[in-house]
PDB file of C-alpha atoms and ligand atoms in Angstrom:
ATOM      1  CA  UNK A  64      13.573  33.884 -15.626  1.00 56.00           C
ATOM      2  CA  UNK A  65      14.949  35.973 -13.286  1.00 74.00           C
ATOM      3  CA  UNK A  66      12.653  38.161 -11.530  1.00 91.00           C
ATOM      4  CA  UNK A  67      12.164  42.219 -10.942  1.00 97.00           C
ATOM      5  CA  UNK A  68       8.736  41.985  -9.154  1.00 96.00           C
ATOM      6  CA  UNK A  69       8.775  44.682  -6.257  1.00 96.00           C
ATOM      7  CA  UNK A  70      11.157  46.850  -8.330  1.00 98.00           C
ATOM      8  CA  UNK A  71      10.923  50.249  -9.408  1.00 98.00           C
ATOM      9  CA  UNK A  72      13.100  50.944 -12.876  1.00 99.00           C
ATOM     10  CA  UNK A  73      14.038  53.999 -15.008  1.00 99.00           C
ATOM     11  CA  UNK A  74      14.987  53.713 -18.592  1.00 99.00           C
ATOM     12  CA  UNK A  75      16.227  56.693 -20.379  1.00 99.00           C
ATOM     13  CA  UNK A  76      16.405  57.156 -24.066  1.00 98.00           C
ATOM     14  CA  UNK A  77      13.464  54.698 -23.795  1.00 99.00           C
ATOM     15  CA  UNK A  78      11.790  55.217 -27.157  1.00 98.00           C
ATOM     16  CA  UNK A  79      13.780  53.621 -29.160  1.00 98.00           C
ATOM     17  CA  UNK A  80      16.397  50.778 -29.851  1.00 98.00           C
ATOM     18  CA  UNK A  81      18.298  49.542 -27.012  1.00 98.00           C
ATOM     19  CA  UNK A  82      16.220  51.630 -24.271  1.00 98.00           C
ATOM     20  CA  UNK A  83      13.429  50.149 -25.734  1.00 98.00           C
ATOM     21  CA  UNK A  84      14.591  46.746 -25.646  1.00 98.00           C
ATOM     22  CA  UNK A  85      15.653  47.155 -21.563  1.00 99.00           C
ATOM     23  CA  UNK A  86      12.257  48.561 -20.773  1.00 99.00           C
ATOM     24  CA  UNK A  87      10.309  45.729 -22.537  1.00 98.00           C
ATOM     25  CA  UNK A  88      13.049  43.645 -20.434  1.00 98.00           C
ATOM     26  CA  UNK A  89      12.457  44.318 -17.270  1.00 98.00           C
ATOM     27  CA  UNK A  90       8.598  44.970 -17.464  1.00 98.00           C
ATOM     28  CA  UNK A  91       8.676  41.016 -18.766  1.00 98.00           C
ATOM     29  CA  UNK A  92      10.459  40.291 -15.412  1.00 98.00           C
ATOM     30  CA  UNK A  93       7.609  42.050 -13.444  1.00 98.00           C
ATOM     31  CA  UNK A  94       9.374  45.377 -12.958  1.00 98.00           C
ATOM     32  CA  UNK A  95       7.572  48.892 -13.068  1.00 98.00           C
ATOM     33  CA  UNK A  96       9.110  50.530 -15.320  1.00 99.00           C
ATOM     34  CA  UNK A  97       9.449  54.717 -16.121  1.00 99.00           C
ATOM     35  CA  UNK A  98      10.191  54.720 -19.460  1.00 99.00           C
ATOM     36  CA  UNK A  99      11.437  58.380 -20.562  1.00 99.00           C
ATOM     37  CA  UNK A 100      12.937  60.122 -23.240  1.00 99.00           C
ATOM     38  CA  UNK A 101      12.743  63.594 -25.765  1.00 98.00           C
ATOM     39  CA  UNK A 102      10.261  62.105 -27.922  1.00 98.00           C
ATOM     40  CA  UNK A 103       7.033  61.625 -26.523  1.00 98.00           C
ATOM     41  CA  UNK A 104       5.460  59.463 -28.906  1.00 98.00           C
ATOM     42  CA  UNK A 105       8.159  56.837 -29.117  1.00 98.00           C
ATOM     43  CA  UNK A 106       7.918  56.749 -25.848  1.00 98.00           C
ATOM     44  CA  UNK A 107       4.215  56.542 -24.814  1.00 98.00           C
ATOM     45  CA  UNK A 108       4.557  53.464 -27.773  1.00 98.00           C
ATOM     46  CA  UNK A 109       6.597  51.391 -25.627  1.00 99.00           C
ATOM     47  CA  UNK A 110       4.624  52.235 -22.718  1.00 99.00           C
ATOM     48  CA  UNK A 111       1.902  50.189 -25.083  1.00 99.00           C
ATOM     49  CA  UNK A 112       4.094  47.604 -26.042  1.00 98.00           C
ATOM     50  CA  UNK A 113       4.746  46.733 -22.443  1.00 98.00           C
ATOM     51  CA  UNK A 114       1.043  47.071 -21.077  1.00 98.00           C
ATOM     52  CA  UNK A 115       0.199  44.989 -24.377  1.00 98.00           C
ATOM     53  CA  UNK A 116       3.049  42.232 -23.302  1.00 98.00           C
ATOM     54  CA  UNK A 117       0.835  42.350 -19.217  1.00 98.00           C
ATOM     55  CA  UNK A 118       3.801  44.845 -17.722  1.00 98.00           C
ATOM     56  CA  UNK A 119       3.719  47.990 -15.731  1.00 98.00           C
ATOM     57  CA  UNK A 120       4.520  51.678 -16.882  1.00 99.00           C
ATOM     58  CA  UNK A 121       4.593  55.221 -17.205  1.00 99.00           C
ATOM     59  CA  UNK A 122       6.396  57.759 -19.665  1.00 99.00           C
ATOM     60  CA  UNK A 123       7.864  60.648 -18.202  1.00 99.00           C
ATOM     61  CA  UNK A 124       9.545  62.849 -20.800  1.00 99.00           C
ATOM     62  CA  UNK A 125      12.803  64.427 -19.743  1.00 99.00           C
ATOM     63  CA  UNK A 126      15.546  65.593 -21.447  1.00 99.00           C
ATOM     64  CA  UNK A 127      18.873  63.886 -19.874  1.00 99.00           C
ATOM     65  CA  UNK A 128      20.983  67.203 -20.466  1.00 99.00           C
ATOM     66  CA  UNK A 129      18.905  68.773 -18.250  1.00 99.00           C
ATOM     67  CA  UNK A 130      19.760  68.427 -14.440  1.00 99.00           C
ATOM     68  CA  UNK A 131      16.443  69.524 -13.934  1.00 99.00           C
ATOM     69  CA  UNK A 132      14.569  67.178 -15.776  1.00 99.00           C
ATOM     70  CA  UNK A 133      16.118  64.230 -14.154  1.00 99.00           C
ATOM     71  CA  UNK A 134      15.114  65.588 -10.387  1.00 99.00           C
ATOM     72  CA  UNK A 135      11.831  65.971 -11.958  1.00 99.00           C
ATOM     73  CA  UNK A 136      12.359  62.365 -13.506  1.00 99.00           C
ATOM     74  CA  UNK A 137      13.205  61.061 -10.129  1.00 99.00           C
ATOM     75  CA  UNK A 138      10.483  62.753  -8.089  1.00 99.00           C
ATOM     76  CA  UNK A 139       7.493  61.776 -10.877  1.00 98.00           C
ATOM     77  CA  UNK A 140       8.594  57.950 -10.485  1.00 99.00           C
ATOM     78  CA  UNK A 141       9.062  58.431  -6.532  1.00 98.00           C
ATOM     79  CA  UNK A 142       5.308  60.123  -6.455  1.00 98.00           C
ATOM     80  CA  UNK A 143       4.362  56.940  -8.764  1.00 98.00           C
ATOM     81  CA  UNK A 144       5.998  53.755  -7.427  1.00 98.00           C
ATOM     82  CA  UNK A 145       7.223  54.929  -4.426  1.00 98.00           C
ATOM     83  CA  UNK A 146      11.074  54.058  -4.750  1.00 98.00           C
ATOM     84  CA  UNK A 147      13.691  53.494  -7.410  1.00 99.00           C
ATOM     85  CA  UNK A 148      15.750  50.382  -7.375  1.00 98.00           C
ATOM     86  CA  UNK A 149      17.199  50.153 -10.688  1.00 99.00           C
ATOM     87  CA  UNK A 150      18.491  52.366 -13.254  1.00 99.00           C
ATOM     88  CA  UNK A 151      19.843  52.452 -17.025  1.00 99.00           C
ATOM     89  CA  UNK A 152      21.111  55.468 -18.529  1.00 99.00           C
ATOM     90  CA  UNK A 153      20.939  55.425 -21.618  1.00 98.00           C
ATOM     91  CA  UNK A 154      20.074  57.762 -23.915  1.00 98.00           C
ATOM     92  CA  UNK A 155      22.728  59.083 -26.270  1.00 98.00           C
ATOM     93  CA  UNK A 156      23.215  61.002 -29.841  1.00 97.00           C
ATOM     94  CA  UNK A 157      25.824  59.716 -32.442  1.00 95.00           C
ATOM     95  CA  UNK A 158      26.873  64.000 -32.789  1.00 96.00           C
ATOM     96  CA  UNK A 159      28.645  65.571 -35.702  1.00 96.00           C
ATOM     97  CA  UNK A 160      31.988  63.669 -38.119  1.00 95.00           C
ATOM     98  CA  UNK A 161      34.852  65.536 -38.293  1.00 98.00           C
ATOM     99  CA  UNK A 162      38.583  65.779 -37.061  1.00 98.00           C
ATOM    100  CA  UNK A 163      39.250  67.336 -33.933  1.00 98.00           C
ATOM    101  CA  UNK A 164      40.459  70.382 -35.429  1.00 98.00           C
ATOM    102  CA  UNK A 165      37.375  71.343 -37.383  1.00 98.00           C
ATOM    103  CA  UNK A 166      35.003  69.935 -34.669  1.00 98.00           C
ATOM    104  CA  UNK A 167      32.106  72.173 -34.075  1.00 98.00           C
ATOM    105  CA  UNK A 168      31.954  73.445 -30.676  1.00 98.00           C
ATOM    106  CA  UNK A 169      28.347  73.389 -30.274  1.00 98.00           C
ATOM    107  CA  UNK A 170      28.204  69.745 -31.567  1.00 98.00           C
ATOM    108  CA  UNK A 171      31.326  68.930 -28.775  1.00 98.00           C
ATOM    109  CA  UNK A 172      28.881  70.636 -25.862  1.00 99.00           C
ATOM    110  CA  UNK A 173      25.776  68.958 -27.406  1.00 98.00           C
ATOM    111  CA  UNK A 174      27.275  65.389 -27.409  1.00 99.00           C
ATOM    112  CA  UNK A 175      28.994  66.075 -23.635  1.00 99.00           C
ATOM    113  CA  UNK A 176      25.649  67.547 -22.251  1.00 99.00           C
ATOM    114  CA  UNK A 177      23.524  64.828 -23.386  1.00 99.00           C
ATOM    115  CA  UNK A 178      26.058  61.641 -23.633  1.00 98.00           C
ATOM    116  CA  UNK A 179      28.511  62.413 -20.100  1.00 99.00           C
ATOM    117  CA  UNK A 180      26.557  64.615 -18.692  1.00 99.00           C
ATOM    118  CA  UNK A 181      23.278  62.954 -18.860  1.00 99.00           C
ATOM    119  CA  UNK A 182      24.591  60.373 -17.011  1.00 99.00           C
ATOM    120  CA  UNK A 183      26.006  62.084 -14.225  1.00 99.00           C
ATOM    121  CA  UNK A 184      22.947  64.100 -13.615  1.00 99.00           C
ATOM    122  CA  UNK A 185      20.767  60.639 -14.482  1.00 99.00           C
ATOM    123  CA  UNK A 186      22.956  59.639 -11.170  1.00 99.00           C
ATOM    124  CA  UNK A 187      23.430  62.644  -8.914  1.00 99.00           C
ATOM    125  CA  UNK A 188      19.281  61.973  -8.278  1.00 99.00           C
ATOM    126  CA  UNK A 189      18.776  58.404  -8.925  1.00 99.00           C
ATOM    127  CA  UNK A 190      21.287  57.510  -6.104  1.00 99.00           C
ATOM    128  CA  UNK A 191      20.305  59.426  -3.636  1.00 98.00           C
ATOM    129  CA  UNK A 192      16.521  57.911  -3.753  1.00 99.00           C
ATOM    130  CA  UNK A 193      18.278  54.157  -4.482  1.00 98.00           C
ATOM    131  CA  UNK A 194      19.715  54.669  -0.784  1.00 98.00           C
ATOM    132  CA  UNK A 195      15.862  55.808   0.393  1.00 98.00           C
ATOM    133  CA  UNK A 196      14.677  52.611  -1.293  1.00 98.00           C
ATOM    134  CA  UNK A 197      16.678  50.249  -0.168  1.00 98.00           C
ATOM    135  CA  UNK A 198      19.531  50.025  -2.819  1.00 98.00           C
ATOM    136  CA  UNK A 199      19.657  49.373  -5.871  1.00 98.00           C
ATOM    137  CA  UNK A 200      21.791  48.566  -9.115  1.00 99.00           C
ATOM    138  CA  UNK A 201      22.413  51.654 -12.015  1.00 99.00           C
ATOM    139  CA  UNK A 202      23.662  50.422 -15.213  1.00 99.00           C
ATOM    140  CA  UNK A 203      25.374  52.888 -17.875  1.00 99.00           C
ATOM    141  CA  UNK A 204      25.483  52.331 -21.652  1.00 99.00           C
ATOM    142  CA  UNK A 205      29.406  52.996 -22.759  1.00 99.00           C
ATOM    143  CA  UNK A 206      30.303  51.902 -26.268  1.00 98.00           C
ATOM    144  CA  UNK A 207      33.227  49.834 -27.894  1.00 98.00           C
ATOM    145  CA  UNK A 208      34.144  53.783 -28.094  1.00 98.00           C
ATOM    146  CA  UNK A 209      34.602  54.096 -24.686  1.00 98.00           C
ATOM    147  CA  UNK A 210      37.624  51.586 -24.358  1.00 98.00           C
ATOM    148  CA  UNK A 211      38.986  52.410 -27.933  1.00 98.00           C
ATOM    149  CA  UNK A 212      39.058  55.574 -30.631  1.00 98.00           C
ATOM    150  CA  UNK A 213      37.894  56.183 -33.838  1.00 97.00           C
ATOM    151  CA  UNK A 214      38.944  58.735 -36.382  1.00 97.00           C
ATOM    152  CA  UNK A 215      35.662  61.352 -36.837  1.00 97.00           C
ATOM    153  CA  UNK A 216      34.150  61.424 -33.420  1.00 97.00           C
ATOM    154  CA  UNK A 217      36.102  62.855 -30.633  1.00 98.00           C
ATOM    155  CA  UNK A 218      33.151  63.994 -28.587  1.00 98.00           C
ATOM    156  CA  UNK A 219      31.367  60.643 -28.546  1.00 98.00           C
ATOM    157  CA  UNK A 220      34.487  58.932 -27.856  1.00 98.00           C
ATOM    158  CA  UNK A 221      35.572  61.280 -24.983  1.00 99.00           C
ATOM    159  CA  UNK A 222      31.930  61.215 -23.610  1.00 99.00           C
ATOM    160  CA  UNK A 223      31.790  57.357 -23.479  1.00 99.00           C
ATOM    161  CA  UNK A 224      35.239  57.183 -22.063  1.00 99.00           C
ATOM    162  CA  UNK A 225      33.761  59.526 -19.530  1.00 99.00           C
ATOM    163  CA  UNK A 226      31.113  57.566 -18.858  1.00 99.00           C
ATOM    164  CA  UNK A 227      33.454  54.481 -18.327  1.00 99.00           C
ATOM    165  CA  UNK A 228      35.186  56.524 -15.773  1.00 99.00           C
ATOM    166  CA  UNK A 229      32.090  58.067 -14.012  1.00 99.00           C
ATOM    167  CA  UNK A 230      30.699  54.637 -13.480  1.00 99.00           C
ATOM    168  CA  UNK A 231      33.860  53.531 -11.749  1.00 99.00           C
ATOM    169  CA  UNK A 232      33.879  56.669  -9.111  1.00 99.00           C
ATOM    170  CA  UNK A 233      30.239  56.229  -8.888  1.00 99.00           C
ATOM    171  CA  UNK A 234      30.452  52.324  -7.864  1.00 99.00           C
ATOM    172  CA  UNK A 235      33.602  52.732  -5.169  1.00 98.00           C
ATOM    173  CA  UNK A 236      31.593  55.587  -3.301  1.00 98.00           C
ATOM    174  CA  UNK A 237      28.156  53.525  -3.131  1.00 98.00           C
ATOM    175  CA  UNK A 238      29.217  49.645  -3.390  1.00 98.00           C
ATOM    176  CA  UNK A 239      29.289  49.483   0.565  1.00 98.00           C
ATOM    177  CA  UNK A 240      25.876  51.123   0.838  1.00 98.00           C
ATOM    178  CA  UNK A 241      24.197  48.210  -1.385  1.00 98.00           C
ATOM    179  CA  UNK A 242      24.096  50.299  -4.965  1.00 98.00           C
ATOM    180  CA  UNK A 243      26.225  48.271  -7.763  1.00 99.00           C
ATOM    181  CA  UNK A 244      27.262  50.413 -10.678  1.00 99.00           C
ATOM    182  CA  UNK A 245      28.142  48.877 -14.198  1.00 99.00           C
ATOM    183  CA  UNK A 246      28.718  50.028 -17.683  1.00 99.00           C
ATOM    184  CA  UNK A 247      28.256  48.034 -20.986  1.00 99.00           C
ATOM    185  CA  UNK A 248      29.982  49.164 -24.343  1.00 99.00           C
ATOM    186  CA  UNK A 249      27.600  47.665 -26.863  1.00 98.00           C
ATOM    187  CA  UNK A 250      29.186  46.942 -30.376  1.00 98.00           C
ATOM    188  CA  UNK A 251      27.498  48.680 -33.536  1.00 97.00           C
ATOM    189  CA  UNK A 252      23.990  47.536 -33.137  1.00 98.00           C
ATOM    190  CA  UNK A 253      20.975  48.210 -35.550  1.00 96.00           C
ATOM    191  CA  UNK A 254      18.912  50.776 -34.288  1.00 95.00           C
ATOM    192  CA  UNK A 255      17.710  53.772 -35.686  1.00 92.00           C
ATOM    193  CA  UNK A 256      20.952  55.868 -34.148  1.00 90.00           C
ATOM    194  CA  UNK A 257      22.550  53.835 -36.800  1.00 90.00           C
ATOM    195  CA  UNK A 258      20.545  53.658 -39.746  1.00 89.00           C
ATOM    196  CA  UNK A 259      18.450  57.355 -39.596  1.00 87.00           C
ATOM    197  CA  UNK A 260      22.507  58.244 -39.652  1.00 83.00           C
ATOM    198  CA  UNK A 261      24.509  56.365 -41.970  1.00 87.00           C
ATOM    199  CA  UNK A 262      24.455  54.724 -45.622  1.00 91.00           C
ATOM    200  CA  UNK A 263      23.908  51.234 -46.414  1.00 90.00           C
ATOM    201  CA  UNK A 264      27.856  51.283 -47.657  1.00 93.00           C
ATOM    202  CA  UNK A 265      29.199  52.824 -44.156  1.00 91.00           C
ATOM    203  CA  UNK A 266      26.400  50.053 -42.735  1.00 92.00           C
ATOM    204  CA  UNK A 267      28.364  47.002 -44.602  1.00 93.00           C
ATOM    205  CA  UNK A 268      31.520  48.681 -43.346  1.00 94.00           C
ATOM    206  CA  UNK A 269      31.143  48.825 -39.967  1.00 95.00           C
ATOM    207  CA  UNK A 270      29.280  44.615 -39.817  1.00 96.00           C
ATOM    208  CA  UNK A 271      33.223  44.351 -41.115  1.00 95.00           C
ATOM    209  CA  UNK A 272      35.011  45.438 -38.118  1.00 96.00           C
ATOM    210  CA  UNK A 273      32.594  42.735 -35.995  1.00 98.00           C
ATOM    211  CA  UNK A 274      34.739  39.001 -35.693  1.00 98.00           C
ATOM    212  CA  UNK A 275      31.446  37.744 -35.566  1.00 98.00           C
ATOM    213  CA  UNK A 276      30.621  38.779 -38.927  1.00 97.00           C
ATOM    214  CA  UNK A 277      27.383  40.630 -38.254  1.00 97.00           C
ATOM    215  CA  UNK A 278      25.880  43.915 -36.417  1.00 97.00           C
ATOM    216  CA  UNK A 279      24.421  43.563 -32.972  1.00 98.00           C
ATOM    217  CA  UNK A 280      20.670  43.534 -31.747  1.00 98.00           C
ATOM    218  CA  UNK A 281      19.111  45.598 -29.173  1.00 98.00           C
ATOM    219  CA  UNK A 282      17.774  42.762 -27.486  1.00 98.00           C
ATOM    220  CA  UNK A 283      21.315  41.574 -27.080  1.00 98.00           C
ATOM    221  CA  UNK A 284      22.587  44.131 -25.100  1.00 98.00           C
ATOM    222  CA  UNK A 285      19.622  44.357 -23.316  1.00 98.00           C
ATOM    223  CA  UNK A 286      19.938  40.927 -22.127  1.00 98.00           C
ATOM    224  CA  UNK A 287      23.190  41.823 -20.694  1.00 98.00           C
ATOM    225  CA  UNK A 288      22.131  45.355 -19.194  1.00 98.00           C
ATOM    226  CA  UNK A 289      18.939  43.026 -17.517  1.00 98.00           C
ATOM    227  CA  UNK A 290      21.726  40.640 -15.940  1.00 98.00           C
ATOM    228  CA  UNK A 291      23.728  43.494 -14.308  1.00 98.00           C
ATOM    229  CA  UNK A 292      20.304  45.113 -13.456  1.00 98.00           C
ATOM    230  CA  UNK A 293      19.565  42.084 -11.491  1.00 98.00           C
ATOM    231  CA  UNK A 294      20.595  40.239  -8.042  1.00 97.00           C
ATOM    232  CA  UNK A 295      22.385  37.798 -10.168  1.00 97.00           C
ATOM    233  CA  UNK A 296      25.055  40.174 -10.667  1.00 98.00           C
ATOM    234  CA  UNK A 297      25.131  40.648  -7.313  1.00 98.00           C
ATOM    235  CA  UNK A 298      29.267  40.873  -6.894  1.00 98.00           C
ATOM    236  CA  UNK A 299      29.580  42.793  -9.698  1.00 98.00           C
ATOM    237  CA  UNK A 300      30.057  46.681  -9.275  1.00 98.00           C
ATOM    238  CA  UNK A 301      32.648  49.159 -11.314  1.00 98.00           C
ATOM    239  CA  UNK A 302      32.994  46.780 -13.860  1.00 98.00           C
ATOM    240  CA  UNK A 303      32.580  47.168 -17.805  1.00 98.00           C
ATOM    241  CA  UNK A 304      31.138  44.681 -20.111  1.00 98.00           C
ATOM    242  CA  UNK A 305      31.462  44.651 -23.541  1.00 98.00           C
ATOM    243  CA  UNK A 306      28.384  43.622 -26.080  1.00 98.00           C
ATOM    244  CA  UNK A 307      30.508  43.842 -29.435  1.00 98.00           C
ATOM    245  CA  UNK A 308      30.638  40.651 -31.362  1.00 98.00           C
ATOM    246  CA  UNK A 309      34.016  40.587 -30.515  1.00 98.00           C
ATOM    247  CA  UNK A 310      34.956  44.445 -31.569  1.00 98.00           C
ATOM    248  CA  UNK A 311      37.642  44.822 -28.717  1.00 98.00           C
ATOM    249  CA  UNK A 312      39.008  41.278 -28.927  1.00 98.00           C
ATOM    250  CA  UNK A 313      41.443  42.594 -32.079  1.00 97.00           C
TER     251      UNK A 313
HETATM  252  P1  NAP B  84      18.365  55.377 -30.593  1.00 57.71           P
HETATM  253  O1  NAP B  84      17.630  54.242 -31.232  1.00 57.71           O
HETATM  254  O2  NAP B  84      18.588  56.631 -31.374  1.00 57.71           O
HETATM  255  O3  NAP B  84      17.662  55.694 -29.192  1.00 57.71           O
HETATM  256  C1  NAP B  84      18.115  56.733 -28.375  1.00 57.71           C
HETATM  257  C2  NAP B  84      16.917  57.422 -27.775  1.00 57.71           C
HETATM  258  O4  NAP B  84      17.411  58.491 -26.921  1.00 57.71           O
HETATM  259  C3  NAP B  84      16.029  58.086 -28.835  1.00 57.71           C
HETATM  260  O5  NAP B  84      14.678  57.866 -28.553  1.00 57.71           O
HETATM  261  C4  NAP B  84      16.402  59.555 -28.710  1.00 57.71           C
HETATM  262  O6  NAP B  84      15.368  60.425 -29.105  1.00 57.71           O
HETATM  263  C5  NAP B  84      16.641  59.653 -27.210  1.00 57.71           C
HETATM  264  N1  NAP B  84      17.347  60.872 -26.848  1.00 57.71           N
HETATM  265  C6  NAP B  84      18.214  61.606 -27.601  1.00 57.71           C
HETATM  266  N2  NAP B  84      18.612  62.687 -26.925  1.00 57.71           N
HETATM  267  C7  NAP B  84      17.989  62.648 -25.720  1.00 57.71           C
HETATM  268  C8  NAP B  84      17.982  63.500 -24.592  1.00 57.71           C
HETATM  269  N3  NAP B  84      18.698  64.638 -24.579  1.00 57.71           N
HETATM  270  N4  NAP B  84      17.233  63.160 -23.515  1.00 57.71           N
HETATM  271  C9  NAP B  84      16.486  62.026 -23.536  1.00 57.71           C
HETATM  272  N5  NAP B  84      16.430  61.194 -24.587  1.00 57.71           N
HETATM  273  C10 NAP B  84      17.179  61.498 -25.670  1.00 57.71           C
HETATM  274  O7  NAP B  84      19.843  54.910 -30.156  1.00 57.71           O
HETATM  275  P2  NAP B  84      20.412  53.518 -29.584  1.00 57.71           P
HETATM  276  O8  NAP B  84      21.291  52.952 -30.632  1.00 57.71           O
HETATM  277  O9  NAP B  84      19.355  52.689 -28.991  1.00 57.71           O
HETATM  278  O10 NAP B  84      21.404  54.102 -28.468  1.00 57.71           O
HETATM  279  C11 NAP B  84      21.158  53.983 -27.088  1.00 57.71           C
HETATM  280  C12 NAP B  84      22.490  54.126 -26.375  1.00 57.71           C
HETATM  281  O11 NAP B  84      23.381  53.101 -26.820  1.00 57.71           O
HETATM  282  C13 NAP B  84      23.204  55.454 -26.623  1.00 57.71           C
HETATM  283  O12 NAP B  84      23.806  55.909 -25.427  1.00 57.71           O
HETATM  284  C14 NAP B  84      24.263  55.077 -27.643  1.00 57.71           C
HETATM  285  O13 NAP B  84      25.388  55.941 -27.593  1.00 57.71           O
HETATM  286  C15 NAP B  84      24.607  53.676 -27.165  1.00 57.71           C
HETATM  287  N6  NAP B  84      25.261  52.862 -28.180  1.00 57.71           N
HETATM  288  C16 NAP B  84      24.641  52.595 -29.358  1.00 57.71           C
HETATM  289  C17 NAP B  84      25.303  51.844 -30.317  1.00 57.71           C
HETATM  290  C18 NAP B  84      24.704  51.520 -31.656  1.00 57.71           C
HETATM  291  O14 NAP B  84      25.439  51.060 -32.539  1.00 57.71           O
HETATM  292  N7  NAP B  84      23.412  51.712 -31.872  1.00 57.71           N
HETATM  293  C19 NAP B  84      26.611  51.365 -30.057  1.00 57.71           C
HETATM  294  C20 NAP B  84      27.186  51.646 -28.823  1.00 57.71           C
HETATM  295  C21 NAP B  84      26.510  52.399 -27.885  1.00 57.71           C
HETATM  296  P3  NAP B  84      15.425  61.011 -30.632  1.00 57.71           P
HETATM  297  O15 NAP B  84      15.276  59.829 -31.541  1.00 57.71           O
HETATM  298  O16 NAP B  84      14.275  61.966 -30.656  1.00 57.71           O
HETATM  299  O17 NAP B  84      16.787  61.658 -30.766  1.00 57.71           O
END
């Protein structure tokens, strides 16, 4: 397997489902790994499921809408490991249904502050202590909803589409000072965002809009967000991969 030993990691949204999956990931591959999110005791669980597995971690909660939190994020795993070579944004909210005319306002600034602009402030101080350490590789979680619409969720599709964007800029300004910068659009995939959310019907629905006849697992898209993490992917930068069962193939 392809190894992270000497690397320092940050997974956000780390409690749970795919974060979870990407933490467990690279702490298999010998990274130390800051695992952080909102909920504290999701969190501090997968810091036990990776010292159980023989891996390396810390949780450091932080709230990703917060610019301040992620400085504080940065700095805590700087004190701790002393450097950051890898990154994976991801924590995200599914945010209120509704056409864009009835959208609630505070549910458009919610999804924005915590889905786009997580991201950018995830970046704005993971980059500039990637360039201290070395360099380094950040990898954003997208959606199939950041390369296509859907009726019902304007703010999660203009966030992701933002974040498809962001991670462009981001990788032409740092791919010449040894930081790569990917997104992946995972397909529906069953995690809790999914099924705390949604019915078993609107469940059946969606594993209907997937060619490959079935939802996604976290661990899938975490094998993918572990390759771009890694010096495999070491000519790829700005790109976006997709982890949809074949979602954007149609
Ligand atoms: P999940 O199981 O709900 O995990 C997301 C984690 O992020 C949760 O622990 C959540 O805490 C945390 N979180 C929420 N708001 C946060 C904040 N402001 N700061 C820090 N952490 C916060 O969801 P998931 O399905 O693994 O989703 C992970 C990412 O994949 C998201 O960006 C999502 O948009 C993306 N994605 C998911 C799917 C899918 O079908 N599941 C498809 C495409 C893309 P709480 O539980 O306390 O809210």
């Amino acid at each position: 397997m392809t190894n992270l030993r000497n690397k320092v990691a940050i997974v956000t949204g780390a409690a749970s489902g795919i974060g979870r999956e990407v933490a467990l990931k690279y702490a298999e591959a010998g990274a130390q790994v800051v695992v952080s999110d909102i909920d504290e005791a999701g969190g501090n669980d997968t810091v036990v499921l990776i010292k159980k597995a023989g891996g390396e971690a810390i949780f450091v909660q932080a709230d990703v809408s917060s610019a301040a939190d992620n400085e504080r994020l940065v700095n805590e795993t700087l004190i701790t490991y002393g450097a950051l070579h890898i990154a994976c944004n991801n924590a995200g909210i599914g945010g209120p249904q509704g056409p864009v005319g009835e959208y609630p306002i505070d549910g458009w600034d919610k999804v924005i502050g915590i889905n786009l602009s997580g991201v950018f402030y995830g970046m704005r101080y993971q980059i500039p202590a990637m360039l201290k350490s070395g360099g380094g590789a950040v990898v954003n979680i997208a959606s199939i909803l950041g390369q296509a619409g859907t009726p019902g969720s304007s703010a999660y599709v203009a966030a992701k589409h933002g974040v498809v964007g962001l991670t462009k800029s981001a990788a032409l300004e740092y791919s010449a000072q040894g930081i790569r910068v990917n997104s992946v659009g995972p397909g529906y995939i069953k995690t809790p965002l999914l099924t705390k959310n949604l019915t078993d019907d609107v469940i059946q629905s969606l594993v209907a809009l997937h060619p490959i006849g079935r939802l996604g697992e976290a661990s899938e898209v975490a094998e993918l967000v572990f390759w771009l993490s890694s010096d495999n992917a070491s000519f790829v930068t700005g790109a976006y991969y997709a982890v949809d069962g074949g979602y954007l193939a149609q």
